[in-house]
Coordinates of C-alpha atoms and ligand atoms in Angstrom, one line a residue:
X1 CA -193.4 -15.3 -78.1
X2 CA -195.2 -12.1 -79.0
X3 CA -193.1 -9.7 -81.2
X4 CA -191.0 -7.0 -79.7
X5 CA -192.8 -4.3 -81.0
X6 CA -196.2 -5.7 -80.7
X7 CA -199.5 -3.5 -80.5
X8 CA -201.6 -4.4 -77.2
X9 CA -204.8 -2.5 -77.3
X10 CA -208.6 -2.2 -76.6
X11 CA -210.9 -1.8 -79.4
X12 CA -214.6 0.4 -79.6
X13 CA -216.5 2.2 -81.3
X14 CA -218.0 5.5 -81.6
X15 CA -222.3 4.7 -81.4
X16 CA -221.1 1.8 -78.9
X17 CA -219.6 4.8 -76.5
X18 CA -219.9 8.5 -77.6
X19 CA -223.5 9.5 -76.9
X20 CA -223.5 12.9 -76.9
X21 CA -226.0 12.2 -80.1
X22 CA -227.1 15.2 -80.6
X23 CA -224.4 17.9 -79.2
X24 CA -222.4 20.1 -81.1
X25 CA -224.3 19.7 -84.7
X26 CA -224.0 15.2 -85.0
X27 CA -226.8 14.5 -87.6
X28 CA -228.6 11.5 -87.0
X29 CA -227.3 7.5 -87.9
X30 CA -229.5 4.7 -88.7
X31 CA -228.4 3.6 -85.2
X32 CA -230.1 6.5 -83.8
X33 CA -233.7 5.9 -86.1
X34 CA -233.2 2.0 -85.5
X35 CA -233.1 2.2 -81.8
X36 CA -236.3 4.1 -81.5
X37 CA -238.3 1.9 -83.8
X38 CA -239.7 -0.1 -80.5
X39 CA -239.3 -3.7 -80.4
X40 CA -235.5 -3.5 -82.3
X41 CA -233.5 -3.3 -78.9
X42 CA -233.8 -5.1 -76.1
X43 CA -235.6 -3.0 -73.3
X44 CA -235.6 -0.2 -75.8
X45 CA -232.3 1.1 -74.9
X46 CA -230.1 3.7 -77.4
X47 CA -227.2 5.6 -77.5
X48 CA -227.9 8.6 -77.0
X49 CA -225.6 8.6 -73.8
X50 CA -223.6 5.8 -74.0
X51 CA -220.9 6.2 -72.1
X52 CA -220.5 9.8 -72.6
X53 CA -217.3 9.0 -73.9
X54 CA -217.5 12.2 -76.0
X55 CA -217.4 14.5 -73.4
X56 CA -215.4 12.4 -70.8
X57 CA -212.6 11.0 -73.6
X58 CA -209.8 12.4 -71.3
X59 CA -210.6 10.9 -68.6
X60 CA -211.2 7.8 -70.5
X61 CA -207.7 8.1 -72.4
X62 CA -206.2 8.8 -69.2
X63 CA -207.5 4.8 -67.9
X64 CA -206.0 3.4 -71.0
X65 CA -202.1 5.0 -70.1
X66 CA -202.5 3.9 -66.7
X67 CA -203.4 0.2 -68.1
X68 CA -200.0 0.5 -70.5
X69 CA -201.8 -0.4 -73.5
X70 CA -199.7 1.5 -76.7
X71 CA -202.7 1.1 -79.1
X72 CA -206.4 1.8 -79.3
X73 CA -208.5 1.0 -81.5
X74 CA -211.5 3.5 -82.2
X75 CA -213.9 4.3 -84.7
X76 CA -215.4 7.7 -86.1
X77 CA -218.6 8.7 -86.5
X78 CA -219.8 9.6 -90.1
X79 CA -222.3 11.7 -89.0
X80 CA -220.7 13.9 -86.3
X81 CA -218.4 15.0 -88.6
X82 CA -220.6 15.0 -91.8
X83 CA -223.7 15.2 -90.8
X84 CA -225.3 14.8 -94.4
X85 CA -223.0 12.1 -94.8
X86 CA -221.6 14.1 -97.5
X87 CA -221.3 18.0 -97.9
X88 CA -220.8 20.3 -95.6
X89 CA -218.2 19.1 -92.6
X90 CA -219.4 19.7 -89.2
X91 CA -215.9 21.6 -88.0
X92 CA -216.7 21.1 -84.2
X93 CA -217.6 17.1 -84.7
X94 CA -214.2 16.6 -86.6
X95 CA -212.4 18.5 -83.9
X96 CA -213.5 15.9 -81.5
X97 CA -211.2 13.3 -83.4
X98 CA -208.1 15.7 -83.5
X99 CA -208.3 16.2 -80.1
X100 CA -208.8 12.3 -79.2
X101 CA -205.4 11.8 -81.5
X102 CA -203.6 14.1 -79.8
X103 CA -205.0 13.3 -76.7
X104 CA -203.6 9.3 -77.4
X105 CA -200.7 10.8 -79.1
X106 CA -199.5 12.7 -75.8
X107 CA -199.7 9.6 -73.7
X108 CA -197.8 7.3 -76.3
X109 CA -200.8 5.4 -77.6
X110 CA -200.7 4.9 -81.4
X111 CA -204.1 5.6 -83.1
X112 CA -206.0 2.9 -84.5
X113 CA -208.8 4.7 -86.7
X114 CA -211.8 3.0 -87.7
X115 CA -213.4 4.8 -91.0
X116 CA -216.9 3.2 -90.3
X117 CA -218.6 0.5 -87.5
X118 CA -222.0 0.7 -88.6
X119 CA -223.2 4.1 -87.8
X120 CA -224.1 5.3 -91.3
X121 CA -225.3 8.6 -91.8
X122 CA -229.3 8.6 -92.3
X123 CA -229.7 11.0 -94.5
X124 CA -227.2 8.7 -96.7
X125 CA -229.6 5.9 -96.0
X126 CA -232.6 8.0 -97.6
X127 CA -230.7 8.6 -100.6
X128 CA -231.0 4.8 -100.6
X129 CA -227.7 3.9 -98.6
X130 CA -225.2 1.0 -99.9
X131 CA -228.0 0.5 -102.9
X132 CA -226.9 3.6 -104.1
X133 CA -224.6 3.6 -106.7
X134 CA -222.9 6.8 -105.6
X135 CA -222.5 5.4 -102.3
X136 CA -218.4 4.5 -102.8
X137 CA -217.9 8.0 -104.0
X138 CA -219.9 9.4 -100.5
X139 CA -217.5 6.8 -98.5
X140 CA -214.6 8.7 -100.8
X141 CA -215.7 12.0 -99.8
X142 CA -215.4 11.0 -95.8
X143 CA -212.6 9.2 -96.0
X144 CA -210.8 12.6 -98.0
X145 CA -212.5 14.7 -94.9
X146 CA -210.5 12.4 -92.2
X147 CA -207.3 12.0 -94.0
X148 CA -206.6 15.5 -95.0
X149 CA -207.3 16.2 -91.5
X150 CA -205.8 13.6 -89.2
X151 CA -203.5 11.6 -91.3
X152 CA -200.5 14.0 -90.5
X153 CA -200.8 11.9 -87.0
X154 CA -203.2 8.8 -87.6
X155 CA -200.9 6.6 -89.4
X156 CA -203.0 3.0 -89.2
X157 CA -206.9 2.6 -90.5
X158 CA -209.0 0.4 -90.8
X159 CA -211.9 1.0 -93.5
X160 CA -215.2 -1.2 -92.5
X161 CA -215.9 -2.9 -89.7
X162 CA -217.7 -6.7 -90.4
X163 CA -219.4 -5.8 -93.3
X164 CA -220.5 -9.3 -92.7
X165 CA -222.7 -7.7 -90.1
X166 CA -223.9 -4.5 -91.3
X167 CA -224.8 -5.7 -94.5
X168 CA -225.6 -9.5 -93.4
X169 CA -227.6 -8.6 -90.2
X170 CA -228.4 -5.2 -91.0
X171 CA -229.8 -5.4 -94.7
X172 CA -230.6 -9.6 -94.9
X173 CA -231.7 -10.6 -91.8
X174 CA -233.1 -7.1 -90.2
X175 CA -231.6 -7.4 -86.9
X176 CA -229.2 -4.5 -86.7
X177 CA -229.7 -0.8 -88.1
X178 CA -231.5 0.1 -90.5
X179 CA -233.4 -2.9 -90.1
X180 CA -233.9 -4.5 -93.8
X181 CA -234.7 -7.6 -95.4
X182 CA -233.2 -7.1 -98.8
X183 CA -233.2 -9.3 -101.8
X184 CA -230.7 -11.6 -102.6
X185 CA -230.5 -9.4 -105.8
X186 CA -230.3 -6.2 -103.7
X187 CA -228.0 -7.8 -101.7
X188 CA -225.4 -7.9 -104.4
X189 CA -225.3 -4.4 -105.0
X190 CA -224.8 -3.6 -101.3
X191 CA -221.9 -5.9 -101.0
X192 CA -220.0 -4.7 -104.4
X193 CA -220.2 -1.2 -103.3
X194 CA -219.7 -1.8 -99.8
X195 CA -216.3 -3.6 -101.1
X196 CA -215.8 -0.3 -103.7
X197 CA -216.1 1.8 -100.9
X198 CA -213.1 -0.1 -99.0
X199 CA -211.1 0.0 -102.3
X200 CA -212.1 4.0 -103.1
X201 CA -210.9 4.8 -99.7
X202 CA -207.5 2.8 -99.4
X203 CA -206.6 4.1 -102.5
X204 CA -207.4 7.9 -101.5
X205 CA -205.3 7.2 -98.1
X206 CA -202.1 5.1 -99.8
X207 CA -201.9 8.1 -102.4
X208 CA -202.2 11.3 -100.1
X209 CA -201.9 10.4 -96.7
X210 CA -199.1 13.1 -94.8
X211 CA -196.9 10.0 -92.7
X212 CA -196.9 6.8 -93.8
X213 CA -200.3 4.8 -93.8
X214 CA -200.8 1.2 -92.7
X215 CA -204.5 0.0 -94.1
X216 CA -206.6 -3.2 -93.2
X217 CA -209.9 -3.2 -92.8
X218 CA -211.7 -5.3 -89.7
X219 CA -214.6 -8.2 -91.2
X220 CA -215.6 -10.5 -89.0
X221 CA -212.8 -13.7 -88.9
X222 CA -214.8 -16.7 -88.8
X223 CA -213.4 -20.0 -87.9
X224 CA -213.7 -23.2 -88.0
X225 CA -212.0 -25.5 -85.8
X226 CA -210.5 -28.8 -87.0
X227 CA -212.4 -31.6 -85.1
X228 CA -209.1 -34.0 -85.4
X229 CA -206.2 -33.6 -86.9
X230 CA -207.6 -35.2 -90.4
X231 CA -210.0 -32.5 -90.1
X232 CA -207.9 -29.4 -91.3
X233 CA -209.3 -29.1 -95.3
X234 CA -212.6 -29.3 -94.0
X235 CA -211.9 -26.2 -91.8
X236 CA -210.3 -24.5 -94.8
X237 CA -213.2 -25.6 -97.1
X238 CA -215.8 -24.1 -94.2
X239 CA -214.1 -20.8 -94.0
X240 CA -213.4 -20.3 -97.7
X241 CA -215.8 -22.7 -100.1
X242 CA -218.7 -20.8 -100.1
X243 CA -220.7 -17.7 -101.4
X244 CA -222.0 -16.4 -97.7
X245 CA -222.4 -12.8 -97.0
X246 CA -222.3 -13.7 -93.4
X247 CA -219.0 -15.7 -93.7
X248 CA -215.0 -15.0 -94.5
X249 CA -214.7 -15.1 -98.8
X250 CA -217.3 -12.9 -100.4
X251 CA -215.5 -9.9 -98.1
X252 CA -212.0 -11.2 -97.6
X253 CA -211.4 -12.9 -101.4
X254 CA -212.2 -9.8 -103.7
X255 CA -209.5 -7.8 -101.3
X256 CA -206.8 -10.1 -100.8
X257 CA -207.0 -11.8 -103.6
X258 CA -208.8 -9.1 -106.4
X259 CA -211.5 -12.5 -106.8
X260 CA -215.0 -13.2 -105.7
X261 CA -215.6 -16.7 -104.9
X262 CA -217.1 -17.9 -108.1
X263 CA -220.9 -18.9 -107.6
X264 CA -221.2 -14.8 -106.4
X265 CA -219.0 -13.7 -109.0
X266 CA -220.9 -14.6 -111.5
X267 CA -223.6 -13.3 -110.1
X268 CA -222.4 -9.5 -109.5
X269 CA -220.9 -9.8 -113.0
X270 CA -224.6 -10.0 -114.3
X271 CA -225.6 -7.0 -112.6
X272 CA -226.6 -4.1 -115.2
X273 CA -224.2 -1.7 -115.2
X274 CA -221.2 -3.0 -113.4
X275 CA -217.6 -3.8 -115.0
X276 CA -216.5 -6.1 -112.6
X277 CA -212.7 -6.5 -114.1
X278 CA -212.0 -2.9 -113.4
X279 CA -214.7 -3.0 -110.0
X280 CA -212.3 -5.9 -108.7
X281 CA -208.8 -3.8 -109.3
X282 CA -210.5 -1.2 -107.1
X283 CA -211.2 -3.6 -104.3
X284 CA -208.2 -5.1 -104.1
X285 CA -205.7 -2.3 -103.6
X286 CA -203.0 -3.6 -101.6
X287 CA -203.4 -3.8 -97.6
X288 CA -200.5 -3.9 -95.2
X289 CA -202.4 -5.9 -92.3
X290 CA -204.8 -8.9 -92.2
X291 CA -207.3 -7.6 -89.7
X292 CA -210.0 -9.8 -88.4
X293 CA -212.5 -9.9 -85.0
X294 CA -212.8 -12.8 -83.9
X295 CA -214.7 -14.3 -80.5
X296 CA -216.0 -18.0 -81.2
X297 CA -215.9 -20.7 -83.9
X298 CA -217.2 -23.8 -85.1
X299 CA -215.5 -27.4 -84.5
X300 CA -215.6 -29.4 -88.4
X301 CA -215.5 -31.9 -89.7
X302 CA -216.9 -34.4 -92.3
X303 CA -219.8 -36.8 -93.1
X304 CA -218.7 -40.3 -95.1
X305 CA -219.8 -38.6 -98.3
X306 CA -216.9 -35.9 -97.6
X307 CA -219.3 -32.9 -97.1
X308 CA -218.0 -30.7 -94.5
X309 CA -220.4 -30.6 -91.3
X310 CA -220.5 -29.1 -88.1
X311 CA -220.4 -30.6 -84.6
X312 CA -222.5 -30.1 -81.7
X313 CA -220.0 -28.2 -78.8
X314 CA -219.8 -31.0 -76.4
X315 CA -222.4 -31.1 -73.5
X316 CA -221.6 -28.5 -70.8
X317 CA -219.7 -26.2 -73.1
X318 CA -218.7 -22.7 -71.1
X319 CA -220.6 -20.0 -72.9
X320 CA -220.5 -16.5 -72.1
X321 CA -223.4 -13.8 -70.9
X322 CA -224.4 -13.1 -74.5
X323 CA -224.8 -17.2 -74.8
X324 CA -221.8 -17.7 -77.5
X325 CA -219.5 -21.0 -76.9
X326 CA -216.2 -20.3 -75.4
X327 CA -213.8 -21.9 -78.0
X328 CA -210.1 -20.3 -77.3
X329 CA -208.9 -22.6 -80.3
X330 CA -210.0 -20.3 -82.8
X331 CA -207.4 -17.6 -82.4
X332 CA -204.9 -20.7 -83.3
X333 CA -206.9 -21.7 -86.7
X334 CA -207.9 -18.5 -87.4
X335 CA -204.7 -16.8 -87.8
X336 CA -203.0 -19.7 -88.8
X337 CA -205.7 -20.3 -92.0
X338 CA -205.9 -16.6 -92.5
X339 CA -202.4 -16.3 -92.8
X340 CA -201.8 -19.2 -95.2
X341 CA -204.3 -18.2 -97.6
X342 CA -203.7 -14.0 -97.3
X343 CA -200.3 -13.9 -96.3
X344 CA -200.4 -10.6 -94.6
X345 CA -199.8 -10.0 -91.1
X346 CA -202.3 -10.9 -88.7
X347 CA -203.7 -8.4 -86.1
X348 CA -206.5 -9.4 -84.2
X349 CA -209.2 -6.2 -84.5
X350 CA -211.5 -7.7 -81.6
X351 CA -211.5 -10.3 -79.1
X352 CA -213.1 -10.8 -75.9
X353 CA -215.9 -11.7 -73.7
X354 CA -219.5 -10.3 -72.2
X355 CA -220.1 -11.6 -68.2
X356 CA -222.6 -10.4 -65.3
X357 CA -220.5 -8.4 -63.9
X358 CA -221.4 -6.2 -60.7
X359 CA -220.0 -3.9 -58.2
X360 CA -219.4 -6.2 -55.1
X361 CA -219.9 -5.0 -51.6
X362 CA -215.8 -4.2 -51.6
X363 CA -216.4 -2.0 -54.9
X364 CA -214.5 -3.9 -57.2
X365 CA -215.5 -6.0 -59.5
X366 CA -214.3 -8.8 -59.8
X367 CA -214.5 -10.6 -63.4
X368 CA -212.4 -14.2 -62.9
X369 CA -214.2 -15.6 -66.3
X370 CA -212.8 -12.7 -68.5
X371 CA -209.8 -13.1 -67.2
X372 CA -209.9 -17.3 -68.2
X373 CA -211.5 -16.4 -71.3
X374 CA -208.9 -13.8 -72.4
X375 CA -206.0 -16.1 -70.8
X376 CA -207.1 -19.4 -73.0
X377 CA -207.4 -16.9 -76.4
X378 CA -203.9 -15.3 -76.2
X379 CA -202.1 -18.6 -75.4
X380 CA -203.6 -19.8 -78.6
X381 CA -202.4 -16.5 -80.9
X382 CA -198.9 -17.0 -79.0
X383 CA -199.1 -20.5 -80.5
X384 CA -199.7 -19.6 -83.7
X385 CA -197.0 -17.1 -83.6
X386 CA -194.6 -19.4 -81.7
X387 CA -195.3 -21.9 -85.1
X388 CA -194.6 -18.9 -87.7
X389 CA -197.5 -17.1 -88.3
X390 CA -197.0 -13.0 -88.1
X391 CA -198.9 -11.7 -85.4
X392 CA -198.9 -8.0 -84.8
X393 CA -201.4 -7.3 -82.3
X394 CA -204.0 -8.2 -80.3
X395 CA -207.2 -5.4 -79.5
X396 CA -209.4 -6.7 -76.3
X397 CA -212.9 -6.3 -77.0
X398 CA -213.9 -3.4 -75.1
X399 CA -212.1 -1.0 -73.0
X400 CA -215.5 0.4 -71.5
X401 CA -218.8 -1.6 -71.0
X402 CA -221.1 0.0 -73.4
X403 CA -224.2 -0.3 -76.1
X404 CA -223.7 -3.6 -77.4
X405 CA -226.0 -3.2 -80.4
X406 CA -229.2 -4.8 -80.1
X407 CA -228.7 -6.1 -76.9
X408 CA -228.8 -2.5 -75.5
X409 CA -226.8 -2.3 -72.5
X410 CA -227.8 -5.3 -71.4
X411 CA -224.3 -7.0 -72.5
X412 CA -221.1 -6.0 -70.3
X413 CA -218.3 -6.3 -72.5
X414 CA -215.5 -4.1 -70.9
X415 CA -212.4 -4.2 -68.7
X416 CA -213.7 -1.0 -67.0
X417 CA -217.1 -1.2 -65.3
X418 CA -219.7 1.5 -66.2
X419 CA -222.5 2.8 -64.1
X420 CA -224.6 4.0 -66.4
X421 CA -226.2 6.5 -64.0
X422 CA -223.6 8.4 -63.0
X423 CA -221.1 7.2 -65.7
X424 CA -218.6 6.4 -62.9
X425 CA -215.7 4.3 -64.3
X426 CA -214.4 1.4 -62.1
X427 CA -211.3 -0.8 -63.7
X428 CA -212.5 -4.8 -63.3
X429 CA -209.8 -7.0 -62.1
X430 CA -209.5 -8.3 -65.9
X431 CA -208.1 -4.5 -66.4
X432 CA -205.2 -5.1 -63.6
X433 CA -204.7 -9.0 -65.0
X434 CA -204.3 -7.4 -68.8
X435 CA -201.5 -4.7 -67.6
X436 CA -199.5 -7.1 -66.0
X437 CA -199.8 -9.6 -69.3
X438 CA -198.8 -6.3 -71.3
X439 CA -196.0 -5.2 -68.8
X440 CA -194.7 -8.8 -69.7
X441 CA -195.4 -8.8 -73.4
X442 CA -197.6 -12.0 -72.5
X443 CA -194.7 -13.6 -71.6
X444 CA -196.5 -14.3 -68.1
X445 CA -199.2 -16.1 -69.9
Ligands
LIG1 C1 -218.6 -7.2 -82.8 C2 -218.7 -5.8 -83.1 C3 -218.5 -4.9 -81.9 C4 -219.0 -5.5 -80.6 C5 -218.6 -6.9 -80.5 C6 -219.1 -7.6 -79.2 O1 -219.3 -8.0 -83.7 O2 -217.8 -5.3 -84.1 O3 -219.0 -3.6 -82.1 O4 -220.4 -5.3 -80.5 O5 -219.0 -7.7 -81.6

């Protein structure tokens, strides 16, 4: 059973849908650079348009009260409403936001705010982004701009969005804005003051918020899957044991638990000029949510020298459009091993699926394997909170189709169909099939 007052949403984010890139005084993200520098998206797309969500958000907020959902899940962009980064605040970008809120507000929709999914400011990034030193103190300076202004009505927030990703992909690997391939060396200094920045910003918000805050922040929740039922430590030890940036502990650890995992630790504690002791008290300010996104896993297990390995999906495996396995177990292990080891309350930040979807000849769209996807993941998280783990909400990955990084718009992720051309908006029958489950509180699953 799902909780009385449970929060069913939809979750995006503000590059992902705005557009509107330059109206209105926006500066420029390293979205915006990244997507012209040919060769980085697929088919050269950007997001510049988007959706037009910016212009069109009524219309928009008005799809999400007719789909009964009482919580969305958005994000804000740095630049529209600083766009320096830091300095002088771009009054008609920030208005944007208070209108959204009120907007959501009006229609009984409780605000979800992401602080930051990945469109940092560029002129930040010239100043020499998350390297910088100062750069907690800029994410400070934005998070006091959005507070002071929406936090009268905004009451949850979520800091980062998978930092595994913007730093991992974005500064290790190259393949997401602004494109680098730092160091391992570097790298160190863009986590610990990626992680600062979180802790800088919950503190701001516990301490001066105007209604009561609830804080989380949103890293990617990888899971493993046990392969058996003797195969439960090795899922543990494959989400935990280990000093990647791309996986759960060098994020989650130092917040929840005010501890790097050790290897890494050690490693930051060498860097000149850092006093880790008082660096980690920051970071782990307390959080009142355990939020994760989550859309596929691994299956685990181990070899006979008790290394933990991972297993081949089994021949035939459904995948979706973007090619990842479906594996509906992992909103069962995930929450469940989250939960034991954080002990917060779980809400799931993202979930859900990209298909070929089309406009068929009756103009509806008809989406059957969202639906299935979408079906299989929630009766795992209702297992998980049938067995005692706190589950507070669920946030379908998207409401809109829309940019889906560099993948352009190639990737249909929504429950509403968008025609780019003329930005017409046509609900998918996954839209109709989620209303119902929320009508039901999922007890119709
Ligand atoms: C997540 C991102 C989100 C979206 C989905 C499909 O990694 O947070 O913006 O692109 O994947």
């Amino acid at each position: 059973m799902f909780k009385k007052d449970f929060f069913w949403g939809t979750a995006t984010a503000s590059y992902q849908i705005e557009g509107a890139f330059n109206q209105d005084g926006r500066g420029l993200s390293v979205w915006d650079v990244f997507s012209r520098w040919p060769g980085k998206v697929r088919d050269g797309h950007n997001g510049d348009i988007a959706c037009d969500h910016y212009n069109r958000y009524k219309e928009d907020v008005k799809l999400m009260k007719e789909l009964g959902i009482n919580a969305y899940r958005f994000s804000v962009s740095w630049s529209r409403v600083l766009p320096d980064g830091i300095g002088k605040v771009n009054e008609k970008g920030l208005d944007f936001y208070d209108r959204l809120v009120d907007e959501l507000l009006k229609n009984n929709i409780t605000p979800f705010m992401t602080l930051f999914h990945w469109d940092y400011p560029y002129e930040l990034y010239r100043k020499g982004g998350w390297l910088n030193p100062d750069s907690p103190k800029w994410f400070l300076e934005y998070t006091k701009v959005l507070c002071d202004r929406l936090s009268d009505r905004v009451q949850y927030y979520m800091t980062l969005n998978e930092p595994q990703c913007f730093i991992g992909v974005g500064h290790k690997w190259g393949g997401h804005a602004p494109g680098l391939r730092l160091s391992d060396y570097d790298l160190l200094y863009a986590v610990h003051n990626t992680l600062l920045a979180h802790g800088e910003s919950v503190k701001y918000i516990r301490e001066n918020a105007k209604t009561k805050p609830h804080i989380g922040f949103a890293p990617c929740g990888i899971v493993a899957i046990p392969s058996t039922g003797n195969d439960v430590d090795a899922a543990r030890r494959y989400m935990f044991d280990n000093s990647d940036i791309g996986r759960n502990a060098v994020w989650m650890d130092p917040v929840y638990l005010g501890k790097y995992p050790k290897e890494f630790g050690e490693q930051v504690g060498n860097l000149p000029k850092i006093d880790l002791d008082a660096d980690l008290k920051t970071i782990s300010q307390p959080l009142d949510f355990f939020g994760c996104n989550t859309y596929h896993g691994e299956i685990v297990t181990t070899d006979s020298s008790g290394n933990v390995i991972t297993l081949r999906k089994p021949v035939g495996n459904t995948r979706t459009a973007i090619n990842w396995h479906v594996t509906p177990e992992v909103l069962y292990w995930g929450p469940k091993l989250f939960y034991e080891r954080y002990q917060k309350p779980v809400i799931m930040t993202e979930n859900g699926m990209a298909n070929c979807d089309t406009i068929s000849f009756d103009g509806k769209c008809h989406d059957p394997q969202r639906i299935d996807y979408v079906h299989r993941h929630l009766l795992s998280l209702k297992k998980a909170a049938e067995e005692g783990v706190e589950v507070d909400g669920y946030f379908l990955w998207s409401l809109l189709d829309n940019f889906e990084w560099a993948e352009g718009y190639n990737e249909r992720f929504g429950i509403i169909y968008v025609d780019y051309q003329t930005q017409k908006r046509t609900p998918k029958d996954s839209y109709y099939w989620y209303k119902s489950v929320i009508e039901a509180n999922g007890e119709n699953l």
